[in-house]
CSV table of C-alpha atoms and ligand atoms in Angstrom, one decimal:
chain,number,residue,atom,x,y,z
A,1,MET,CA,-7.0,-59.4,63.1
A,2,SER,CA,-7.2,-62.6,64.9
A,3,LEU,CA,-5.5,-62.6,68.4
A,4,VAL,CA,-4.8,-66.3,68.1
A,5,LYS,CA,-1.3,-66.8,66.8
A,6,LYS,CA,-1.2,-69.4,64.0
A,7,THR,CA,1.6,-72.0,64.4
A,8,SER,CA,2.3,-75.1,62.4
A,9,ILE,CA,1.3,-78.1,64.4
A,10,THR,CA,1.5,-80.7,61.7
A,11,GLU,CA,4.2,-82.5,63.6
A,12,ASP,CA,2.1,-82.6,66.8
A,13,PHE,CA,-0.9,-84.0,64.9
A,14,THR,CA,1.3,-86.8,63.5
A,15,LEU,CA,2.3,-87.8,67.0
A,16,PHE,CA,-1.3,-87.6,68.2
A,17,GLU,CA,-2.5,-89.6,65.3
A,18,LYS,CA,0.1,-92.3,66.1
A,19,MET,CA,-1.0,-92.4,69.7
A,20,SER,CA,-4.7,-92.1,68.9
A,21,GLU,CA,-5.6,-95.3,70.7
A,22,HIS,CA,-3.4,-94.4,73.7
A,23,GLU,CA,-4.1,-92.4,76.9
A,24,GLN,CA,-0.6,-91.0,77.5
A,25,VAL,CA,3.0,-91.1,76.2
A,26,VAL,CA,5.9,-89.8,78.3
A,27,PHE,CA,9.3,-88.9,76.8
A,28,CYS,CA,12.0,-89.1,79.5
A,29,ASN,CA,15.3,-87.4,79.0
A,30,ASP,CA,18.1,-87.2,81.5
A,31,PRO,CA,21.4,-86.0,79.9
A,32,ALA,CA,23.4,-86.6,83.1
A,33,THR,CA,22.9,-90.3,82.9
A,34,GLY,CA,22.2,-90.6,79.1
A,35,LEU,CA,18.7,-91.8,79.8
A,36,LYS,CA,16.3,-91.6,76.8
A,37,ALA,CA,13.2,-93.5,77.5
A,38,ILE,CA,9.5,-93.6,76.3
A,39,ILE,CA,6.7,-94.7,78.6
A,40,ALA,CA,3.4,-95.5,76.7
A,41,ILE,CA,0.2,-95.9,78.6
A,42,HIS,CA,-2.4,-97.5,76.4
A,43,ASP,CA,-5.5,-98.0,78.5
A,44,THR,CA,-6.2,-97.8,82.3
A,45,THR,CA,-9.8,-99.0,82.3
A,46,LEU,CA,-9.0,-102.2,84.2
A,47,GLY,CA,-6.5,-100.5,86.6
A,48,PRO,CA,-3.1,-98.7,86.5
A,49,ALA,CA,-1.0,-99.5,83.5
A,50,LEU,CA,1.5,-102.4,83.8
A,51,GLY,CA,4.3,-103.5,81.5
A,52,GLY,CA,7.9,-104.3,81.4
A,53,CYS,CA,10.7,-102.0,80.4
A,54,ARG,CA,12.7,-103.0,77.3
A,55,MET,CA,16.2,-101.7,76.5
A,56,GLN,CA,17.4,-101.8,72.9
A,57,PRO,CA,19.6,-99.8,70.6
A,58,TYR,CA,16.7,-98.5,68.5
A,59,ASN,CA,17.8,-96.9,65.2
A,60,SER,CA,15.5,-93.9,65.7
A,61,VAL,CA,13.1,-92.4,68.2
A,62,GLU,CA,10.2,-93.3,65.8
A,63,GLU,CA,11.2,-97.0,66.0
A,64,ALA,CA,11.3,-96.8,69.8
A,65,LEU,CA,7.9,-95.0,69.9
A,66,GLU,CA,6.4,-97.5,67.6
A,67,ASP,CA,7.6,-100.4,69.8
A,68,ALA,CA,6.3,-98.7,73.0
A,69,LEU,CA,2.9,-98.1,71.4
A,70,ARG,CA,2.5,-101.6,70.0
A,71,LEU,CA,3.8,-103.3,73.2
A,72,SER,CA,1.6,-101.2,75.5
A,73,LYS,CA,-1.5,-102.0,73.5
A,74,GLY,CA,-0.6,-105.7,73.7
A,75,MET,CA,-0.4,-105.3,77.5
A,76,SER,CA,-4.0,-104.1,77.7
A,77,TYR,CA,-5.1,-107.2,76.0
A,78,LYS,CA,-2.8,-109.4,78.1
A,79,CYS,CA,-4.2,-107.9,81.3
A,80,ALA,CA,-7.7,-108.5,80.1
A,81,ALA,CA,-7.0,-112.1,79.0
A,82,SER,CA,-5.3,-112.9,82.4
A,83,ASP,CA,-8.0,-111.2,84.4
A,84,VAL,CA,-5.6,-109.0,86.4
A,85,ASP,CA,-6.6,-105.6,87.7
A,86,PHE,CA,-4.2,-103.6,85.5
A,87,GLY,CA,-4.2,-101.8,82.2
A,88,GLY,CA,-1.7,-101.8,79.4
A,89,GLY,CA,1.6,-99.9,79.5
A,90,LYS,CA,5.2,-100.4,78.4
A,91,ALA,CA,8.5,-98.6,78.6
A,92,VAL,CA,11.4,-98.6,76.2
A,93,ILE,CA,14.9,-97.3,77.0
A,94,ILE,CA,16.9,-96.3,73.9
A,95,GLY,CA,20.4,-97.8,74.4
A,96,ASP,CA,22.6,-100.8,74.1
A,97,PRO,CA,22.0,-103.1,77.1
A,98,GLN,CA,25.6,-104.4,76.8
A,99,LYS,CA,27.2,-100.9,77.0
A,100,ASP,CA,24.9,-98.2,78.2
A,101,LYS,CA,23.6,-99.4,81.5
A,102,SER,CA,24.4,-97.8,84.8
A,103,PRO,CA,22.9,-97.7,88.3
A,104,GLU,CA,22.3,-94.0,87.8
A,105,LEU,CA,20.5,-94.5,84.5
A,106,PHE,CA,18.0,-96.9,86.1
A,107,ARG,CA,17.6,-94.6,89.1
A,108,ALA,CA,16.7,-91.7,86.7
A,109,PHE,CA,14.2,-94.0,85.0
A,110,GLY,CA,12.7,-94.9,88.4
A,111,GLN,CA,12.2,-91.2,89.1
A,112,PHE,CA,10.3,-90.8,85.8
A,113,VAL,CA,8.1,-93.8,86.7
A,114,ASP,CA,7.5,-92.3,90.1
A,115,SER,CA,6.5,-89.0,88.6
A,116,LEU,CA,3.4,-90.8,87.1
A,117,GLY,CA,2.0,-91.2,90.6
A,118,GLY,CA,1.0,-94.8,90.4
A,119,ARG,CA,-0.4,-94.8,86.9
A,120,PHE,CA,2.4,-97.0,85.6
A,121,TYR,CA,4.1,-100.1,87.1
A,122,THR,CA,7.1,-101.7,85.4
A,123,GLY,CA,9.8,-104.4,85.6
A,124,THR,CA,12.1,-106.5,83.4
A,125,ASP,CA,11.7,-107.1,79.7
A,126,MET,CA,14.0,-107.8,76.7
A,127,GLY,CA,17.4,-106.3,77.5
A,128,THR,CA,16.8,-105.6,81.2
A,129,ASN,CA,17.1,-107.7,84.3
A,130,MET,CA,16.2,-107.6,88.0
A,131,GLU,CA,19.6,-106.1,88.9
A,132,ASP,CA,18.7,-103.0,86.9
A,133,PHE,CA,15.4,-102.6,88.8
A,134,ILE,CA,17.1,-102.8,92.2
A,135,HIS,CA,18.4,-99.4,91.3
A,136,ALA,CA,15.0,-98.1,90.0
A,137,MET,CA,13.3,-99.4,93.2
A,138,LYS,CA,15.3,-96.9,95.2
A,139,GLU,CA,13.3,-94.2,93.5
A,140,THR,CA,9.8,-95.6,93.2
A,141,ASN,CA,7.4,-98.3,94.7
A,142,CYS,CA,6.0,-98.9,91.2
A,143,ILE,CA,8.5,-101.7,90.3
A,144,VAL,CA,7.2,-105.3,90.0
A,145,GLY,CA,9.0,-108.6,89.5
A,146,VAL,CA,11.0,-107.6,92.5
A,147,PRO,CA,13.9,-110.0,93.5
A,148,GLU,CA,13.0,-112.6,96.3
A,149,ALA,CA,15.8,-111.1,98.5
A,150,TYR,CA,13.8,-107.8,98.4
A,151,GLY,CA,10.5,-109.4,99.3
A,152,GLY,CA,9.2,-109.9,95.7
A,153,GLY,CA,8.3,-113.0,93.6
A,154,GLY,CA,11.6,-113.1,91.8
A,155,ASP,CA,12.5,-113.6,88.2
A,156,SER,CA,9.3,-113.3,86.2
A,157,SER,CA,10.8,-115.1,83.2
A,158,ILE,CA,10.4,-118.3,85.1
A,159,PRO,CA,6.5,-118.3,85.1
A,160,THR,CA,6.6,-116.8,81.6
A,161,ALA,CA,8.6,-119.9,80.4
A,162,MET,CA,6.4,-122.2,82.3
A,163,GLY,CA,3.3,-120.6,80.7
A,164,VAL,CA,4.9,-121.0,77.2
A,165,LEU,CA,5.4,-124.7,77.9
A,166,TYR,CA,1.7,-125.1,78.9
A,167,GLY,CA,0.7,-123.2,75.8
A,168,ILE,CA,2.9,-125.6,73.7
A,169,LYS,CA,1.2,-128.5,75.4
A,170,ALA,CA,-2.2,-127.2,74.4
A,171,THR,CA,-0.9,-126.6,70.9
A,172,ASN,CA,0.3,-130.2,70.6
A,173,LYS,CA,-3.0,-131.4,71.9
A,174,MET,CA,-4.7,-129.6,69.1
A,175,LEU,CA,-2.2,-130.8,66.5
A,176,PHE,CA,-1.6,-134.4,67.6
A,177,GLY,CA,-4.4,-135.2,69.9
A,178,LYS,CA,-2.0,-135.6,72.9
A,179,ASP,CA,-0.2,-132.9,74.9
A,180,ASP,CA,3.2,-134.5,75.3
A,181,LEU,CA,6.1,-132.2,74.8
A,182,GLY,CA,8.6,-134.9,73.8
A,183,GLY,CA,8.8,-136.6,70.4
A,184,VAL,CA,8.1,-133.2,68.7
A,185,THR,CA,10.5,-131.0,66.8
A,186,TYR,CA,10.8,-127.3,67.7
A,187,ALA,CA,12.6,-124.3,66.1
A,188,ILE,CA,13.5,-121.9,68.9
A,189,GLN,CA,14.5,-118.3,68.1
A,190,GLY,CA,16.2,-116.6,71.1
A,191,LEU,CA,17.8,-118.3,74.1
A,192,GLY,CA,17.5,-115.4,76.6
A,193,LYS,CA,15.7,-115.3,79.9
A,194,VAL,CA,12.6,-117.0,78.6
A,195,GLY,CA,13.8,-118.9,75.5
A,196,TYR,CA,16.6,-120.7,77.4
A,197,LYS,CA,14.2,-122.0,80.1
A,198,VAL,CA,11.7,-123.1,77.4
A,199,ALA,CA,14.5,-124.9,75.6
A,200,GLU,CA,15.6,-126.7,78.8
A,201,GLY,CA,12.0,-127.7,79.6
A,202,LEU,CA,11.6,-129.2,76.1
A,203,LEU,CA,14.9,-131.0,76.2
A,204,GLU,CA,14.1,-132.6,79.5
A,205,GLU,CA,11.0,-134.1,77.8
A,206,GLY,CA,13.1,-135.5,75.0
A,207,ALA,CA,12.3,-133.0,72.3
A,208,HIS,CA,14.6,-132.3,69.3
A,209,LEU,CA,15.4,-128.6,69.0
A,210,PHE,CA,16.7,-126.3,66.3
A,211,VAL,CA,18.0,-123.2,68.1
A,212,THR,CA,19.4,-119.9,67.1
A,213,ASP,CA,20.7,-116.8,69.0
A,214,ILE,CA,23.1,-114.1,68.3
A,215,ASN,CA,24.8,-114.8,71.7
A,216,GLU,CA,27.4,-117.5,71.3
A,217,GLN,CA,27.5,-118.2,75.0
A,218,SER,CA,23.8,-119.2,75.2
A,219,LEU,CA,24.2,-121.5,72.2
A,220,GLN,CA,27.2,-123.2,73.9
A,221,MET,CA,25.2,-123.5,77.2
A,222,ILE,CA,22.2,-125.2,75.6
A,223,GLN,CA,24.4,-127.6,73.7
A,224,GLU,CA,26.1,-128.6,77.0
A,225,LYS,CA,22.6,-128.8,78.7
A,226,ALA,CA,21.3,-131.1,76.0
A,227,LYS,CA,24.0,-133.7,76.8
A,228,GLU,CA,22.4,-134.3,80.2
A,229,THR,CA,18.9,-134.8,78.8
A,230,PRO,CA,17.1,-137.2,76.5
A,231,GLY,CA,16.6,-134.4,74.0
A,232,SER,CA,18.9,-133.0,71.3
A,233,VAL,CA,19.9,-129.7,69.8
A,234,THR,CA,21.0,-128.5,66.4
A,235,VAL,CA,22.3,-124.9,66.2
A,236,VAL,CA,21.2,-123.0,63.0
A,237,ALA,CA,22.1,-119.5,61.7
A,238,SER,CA,19.7,-116.6,62.6
A,239,ASP,CA,18.1,-116.3,59.2
A,240,GLU,CA,17.7,-120.1,58.8
A,241,ILE,CA,15.4,-120.6,61.8
A,242,TYR,CA,12.2,-119.7,59.9
A,243,SER,CA,12.6,-122.3,57.2
A,244,ARG,CA,13.4,-125.3,59.4
A,245,GLU,CA,11.3,-128.5,59.0
A,246,ALA,CA,10.0,-128.5,62.5
A,247,ASP,CA,6.6,-129.0,64.0
A,248,VAL,CA,6.5,-125.8,66.1
A,249,PHE,CA,8.2,-122.5,65.7
A,250,VAL,CA,8.9,-121.0,69.1
A,251,PRO,CA,9.8,-117.2,68.8
A,252,CYS,CA,11.4,-116.0,72.0
A,253,ALA,CA,13.4,-112.9,70.8
A,254,PHE,CA,11.6,-110.0,69.1
A,255,GLY,CA,8.3,-109.0,67.6
A,256,GLY,CA,7.1,-108.9,64.0
A,257,VAL,CA,8.5,-112.3,63.1
A,258,VAL,CA,5.4,-113.3,61.2
A,259,ASN,CA,5.8,-111.1,58.2
A,260,ASP,CA,5.7,-111.3,54.3
A,261,GLU,CA,9.3,-112.6,54.2
A,262,THR,CA,9.0,-115.3,56.9
A,263,MET,CA,5.5,-116.4,55.7
A,264,LYS,CA,7.1,-117.8,52.5
A,265,GLN,CA,9.6,-119.8,54.6
A,266,PHE,CA,7.5,-121.4,57.3
A,267,LYS,CA,7.2,-125.2,57.1
A,268,VAL,CA,5.9,-125.6,60.7
A,269,LYS,CA,2.4,-126.7,61.8
A,270,ALA,CA,2.2,-124.2,64.6
A,271,ILE,CA,3.7,-121.0,66.1
A,272,ALA,CA,3.8,-120.8,69.9
A,273,GLY,CA,6.4,-118.7,71.7
A,274,SER,CA,7.0,-115.9,74.1
A,275,ALA,CA,7.8,-112.9,71.9
A,276,ASN,CA,5.4,-110.0,72.2
A,277,ASN,CA,3.6,-108.8,69.0
A,278,GLN,CA,4.7,-111.7,66.8
A,279,LEU,CA,2.3,-110.9,64.0
A,280,LEU,CA,3.5,-107.9,62.0
A,281,THR,CA,-0.1,-107.1,61.1
A,282,GLU,CA,-3.5,-108.7,61.7
A,283,GLU,CA,-3.5,-109.8,58.0
A,284,HIS,CA,-0.5,-112.0,58.8
A,285,GLY,CA,-2.7,-113.9,61.3
A,286,ARG,CA,-5.2,-114.5,58.5
A,287,GLN,CA,-2.4,-115.7,56.2
A,288,LEU,CA,-1.2,-118.2,58.9
A,289,ALA,CA,-4.7,-119.6,59.2
A,290,ASP,CA,-5.0,-119.9,55.4
A,291,LYS,CA,-1.7,-121.9,55.4
A,292,GLY,CA,-3.1,-124.1,58.1
A,293,ILE,CA,-0.5,-122.9,60.7
A,294,LEU,CA,-2.0,-122.9,64.2
A,295,TYR,CA,-1.1,-119.7,66.0
A,296,ALA,CA,-1.0,-119.4,69.8
A,297,PRO,CA,-1.9,-115.7,70.6
A,298,ASP,CA,1.2,-114.2,72.0
A,299,TYR,CA,-0.3,-112.3,74.8
A,300,ILE,CA,-2.0,-115.4,76.2
A,301,ILE,CA,0.8,-117.9,75.9
A,302,ASN,CA,3.4,-115.4,77.3
A,303,SER,CA,1.2,-114.1,80.2
A,304,GLY,CA,3.0,-116.1,83.0
A,305,GLY,CA,5.3,-113.2,83.9
A,306,LEU,CA,2.4,-110.8,84.1
A,307,ILE,CA,0.5,-113.2,86.2
A,308,GLN,CA,3.4,-113.4,88.7
A,309,VAL,CA,4.1,-109.7,88.9
A,310,ALA,CA,0.4,-108.7,89.2
A,311,ASP,CA,0.0,-111.3,91.9
A,312,GLU,CA,3.0,-110.0,93.8
A,313,LEU,CA,0.9,-107.0,94.9
A,314,TYR,CA,-1.2,-109.4,97.0
A,315,GLY,CA,1.9,-110.7,98.7
A,316,VAL,CA,4.2,-113.4,97.3
A,317,ASN,CA,2.6,-116.9,97.0
A,318,LYS,CA,4.2,-119.3,94.5
A,319,GLU,CA,1.5,-121.9,94.6
A,320,ARG,CA,-1.1,-119.3,93.6
A,321,VAL,CA,1.0,-118.1,90.8
A,322,LEU,CA,1.6,-121.7,89.6
A,323,ALA,CA,-2.1,-122.5,89.7
A,324,LYS,CA,-2.9,-119.3,87.6
A,325,THR,CA,-0.1,-120.0,85.2
A,326,LYS,CA,-1.3,-123.6,84.6
A,327,HIS,CA,-4.6,-122.0,83.4
A,328,ILE,CA,-2.7,-120.9,80.3
A,329,TYR,CA,-3.2,-124.4,78.9
A,330,ASP,CA,-7.0,-124.1,79.1
A,331,ALA,CA,-7.0,-120.5,77.9
A,332,ILE,CA,-5.1,-121.4,74.7
A,333,LEU,CA,-7.3,-124.5,74.0
A,334,GLU,CA,-10.4,-122.3,74.6
A,335,VAL,CA,-9.1,-119.8,72.0
A,336,TYR,CA,-8.3,-122.5,69.4
A,337,GLN,CA,-11.8,-124.0,69.9
A,338,GLN,CA,-13.6,-120.6,69.8
A,339,ALA,CA,-11.7,-119.7,66.6
A,340,GLU,CA,-12.9,-122.9,64.9
A,341,LEU,CA,-16.5,-122.3,66.1
A,342,ASP,CA,-16.6,-118.7,65.0
A,343,ARG,CA,-14.5,-119.3,61.8
A,344,VAL,CA,-12.1,-116.6,62.7
A,345,THR,CA,-8.3,-116.5,63.3
A,346,THR,CA,-7.1,-117.5,66.8
A,347,MET,CA,-5.9,-113.9,67.3
A,348,GLU,CA,-9.4,-112.5,66.3
A,349,ALA,CA,-11.0,-114.9,68.8
A,350,ALA,CA,-8.6,-113.8,71.6
A,351,ASN,CA,-9.1,-110.1,70.8
A,352,ARG,CA,-12.9,-110.5,70.9
A,353,MET,CA,-12.8,-112.1,74.3
A,354,CYS,CA,-10.5,-109.4,75.7
A,355,GLU,CA,-12.6,-106.5,74.1
A,356,GLN,CA,-15.8,-108.0,75.7
A,357,ARG,CA,-14.1,-108.1,79.1
A,358,MET,CA,-12.8,-104.5,78.8
A,359,ALA,CA,-16.2,-103.2,77.6
A,360,ALA,CA,-17.9,-105.0,80.6
A,361,ARG,CA,-15.5,-103.5,83.1
A,362,GLY,CA,-15.4,-100.1,81.4
A,363,ARG,CA,-19.0,-99.6,82.4
A,364,ARG,CA,-17.9,-99.5,86.1
A,365,ASN,CA,-14.3,-98.3,85.8
A,366,SER,CA,-12.7,-95.4,83.9
A,367,PHE,CA,-9.3,-93.7,83.4
A,368,TYR,CA,-7.1,-94.5,86.3
A,369,THR,CA,-5.7,-91.8,88.6
A,370,SER,CA,-3.7,-92.4,91.7
A,371,SER,CA,-6.2,-90.5,93.9
A,372,VAL,CA,-8.0,-93.8,94.7
A,373,LYS,CA,-5.5,-96.4,95.9
A,374,PRO,CA,-6.2,-99.9,94.4
A,375,LYS,CA,-7.6,-102.2,97.1
A,376,TRP,CA,-4.9,-104.8,96.5
A,377,ASP,CA,-1.9,-102.6,97.0
A,378,ILE,CA,-0.9,-103.7,100.5
A,379,ARG,CA,2.4,-101.9,100.4
A,380,ASN,CA,0.9,-98.4,100.7
B,1,NAI,N1,10.8,-111.9,80.3
B,1,NAI,C1,9.5,-112.1,80.4
B,1,NAI,O1,9.0,-112.5,81.5
B,1,NAI,C2,8.7,-111.9,79.2
B,1,NAI,C3,9.2,-111.7,78.0
B,1,NAI,N2,8.3,-111.6,76.9
B,1,NAI,C4,8.9,-111.4,75.5
B,1,NAI,O2,9.7,-112.6,75.2
B,1,NAI,C5,10.8,-112.2,74.4
B,1,NAI,C6,12.1,-112.6,75.1
B,1,NAI,O3,12.2,-112.0,76.3
B,1,NAI,P1,13.4,-112.2,77.3
B,1,NAI,O4,13.8,-113.6,77.2
B,1,NAI,O5,13.0,-111.6,78.6
B,1,NAI,O6,14.5,-111.3,76.6
B,1,NAI,P2,16.1,-111.5,76.6
B,1,NAI,O7,16.6,-110.2,76.2
B,1,NAI,O8,16.5,-112.1,77.9
B,1,NAI,O9,16.3,-112.6,75.4
B,1,NAI,C7,16.2,-112.3,74.1
B,1,NAI,C8,17.2,-113.2,73.4
B,1,NAI,O10,17.0,-113.1,72.0
B,1,NAI,C9,18.3,-113.1,71.4
B,1,NAI,N3,18.2,-112.4,70.1
B,1,NAI,C10,18.2,-111.1,69.8
B,1,NAI,N4,18.2,-110.9,68.5
B,1,NAI,C11,18.3,-112.2,67.9
B,1,NAI,C12,18.3,-112.6,66.5
B,1,NAI,N5,18.3,-111.8,65.5
B,1,NAI,N6,18.3,-114.0,66.3
B,1,NAI,C13,18.3,-114.8,67.4
B,1,NAI,N7,18.3,-114.4,68.7
B,1,NAI,C14,18.2,-113.1,68.9
B,1,NAI,C15,19.2,-112.3,72.4
B,1,NAI,O11,20.5,-112.6,72.2
B,1,NAI,C16,18.6,-112.9,73.7
B,1,NAI,O12,19.3,-114.1,74.1
B,1,NAI,C17,10.6,-110.7,74.2
B,1,NAI,O13,9.9,-110.4,73.0
B,1,NAI,C18,9.8,-110.2,75.4
B,1,NAI,O14,9.1,-109.1,75.1
B,1,NAI,C19,7.0,-111.6,77.0
B,1,NAI,C20,6.4,-111.8,78.3
B,1,NAI,C21,7.2,-111.8,79.5
B,2,AKG,O1,7.2,-109.1,83.2
B,2,AKG,C1,6.8,-107.9,83.5
B,2,AKG,O2,7.4,-107.2,84.3
B,2,AKG,C2,5.4,-107.4,83.1
B,2,AKG,C3,4.8,-108.2,82.0
B,2,AKG,C4,5.3,-107.8,80.7
B,2,AKG,O3,5.8,-106.7,80.5
B,2,AKG,C5,4.9,-108.7,79.6
B,2,AKG,O4,4.3,-109.7,79.8
B,2,AKG,O5,5.3,-108.4,78.4
């Protein structure tokens, strides 16, 4: 008789299959504060994992896990594309950001982050803000995007929005031969921390915007703002944004917005926005190319925030961050040109570039553990 007790581990295999490309997934549960979070670490070849923390009322744990896995993989590519010494990670908190936040919940989250011993750094993302992380910072040093009043670089959505504007300039250069932001029509989905600032920047250049958000207050604010600028705004319903006759669709809310349904509706010439994981699948990138819609790879155009928070660990220097963020213009143009040369989609061109960088670095680096402190971490 075998001494090994047979148990059914089908469930476990399902989970390991799902995370087959990932190094580590941590489920965080704190009944006292109601915290239910998932931290996904995709790859630490380039350095400790880094990625924001999203808070959303996910319908199921599977949906939250799926989001964490997809977003953390995207961060590995974003770190490689931006040439920062970090790997890919992301956290998701299951909960309604309007109702379920408390200082204690974010402190509990901070403790879980700290328990990873420097393998994961995090900060704001969709549904979270710097105030939340002031609480988490009391429990761990692994918080980035720290407020200026606390010695950090401040709101990382500012460089993210700036980078998106540079990416749109590069896109306009490719479409129209000149990189002016004005005189072009945009359809913006989401006027949150990033989308609102992108909309403001475009209005100041005299652009016409179609905008949508589920938050009435943001819609009112942007309409008021438009009155002080040479630009103009038309508010549209959430589900009408995809079919607008605009030049550029600017997704700044959630992922998966390029899918079978929206593909039939797009009338734009390009898609260039901040949302992470805009393509539902790689095949949707191919379909965009077939329709002649230029696609700015999300993890390059939205890398301004990452650039700032990674740079913060060398000490705050706004000019350095601005100079690195401006480079997004060249990076997006380079990808467009490389895709044309290699006859691949823009996403394939970007992925190839990042995979080559990771492979080259992988020969010298490996799985990150906190036993060797990163040279740039001046705080420890
Ligand atoms: N904050 C940052 O620095 C970075 C953000 N991103 C990505 O950019 C996107 C936006 O991020 P944030 O502005 O920080 O988030 P946020 O939470 O501040 O803003 C999201 C906005 O989308 C709106 N929204 C939600 N559902 C909607 C719907 N069905 N239709 C229209 N609007 C809807 C929300 O009301 C909110 O105004 C996310 O995908 C995020 O992952 C990427 C890189 C950095
Ligand atoms: O903004 C941050 O805190 C890190 C960067 C990030 O999560 C992102 O670029 O999606």
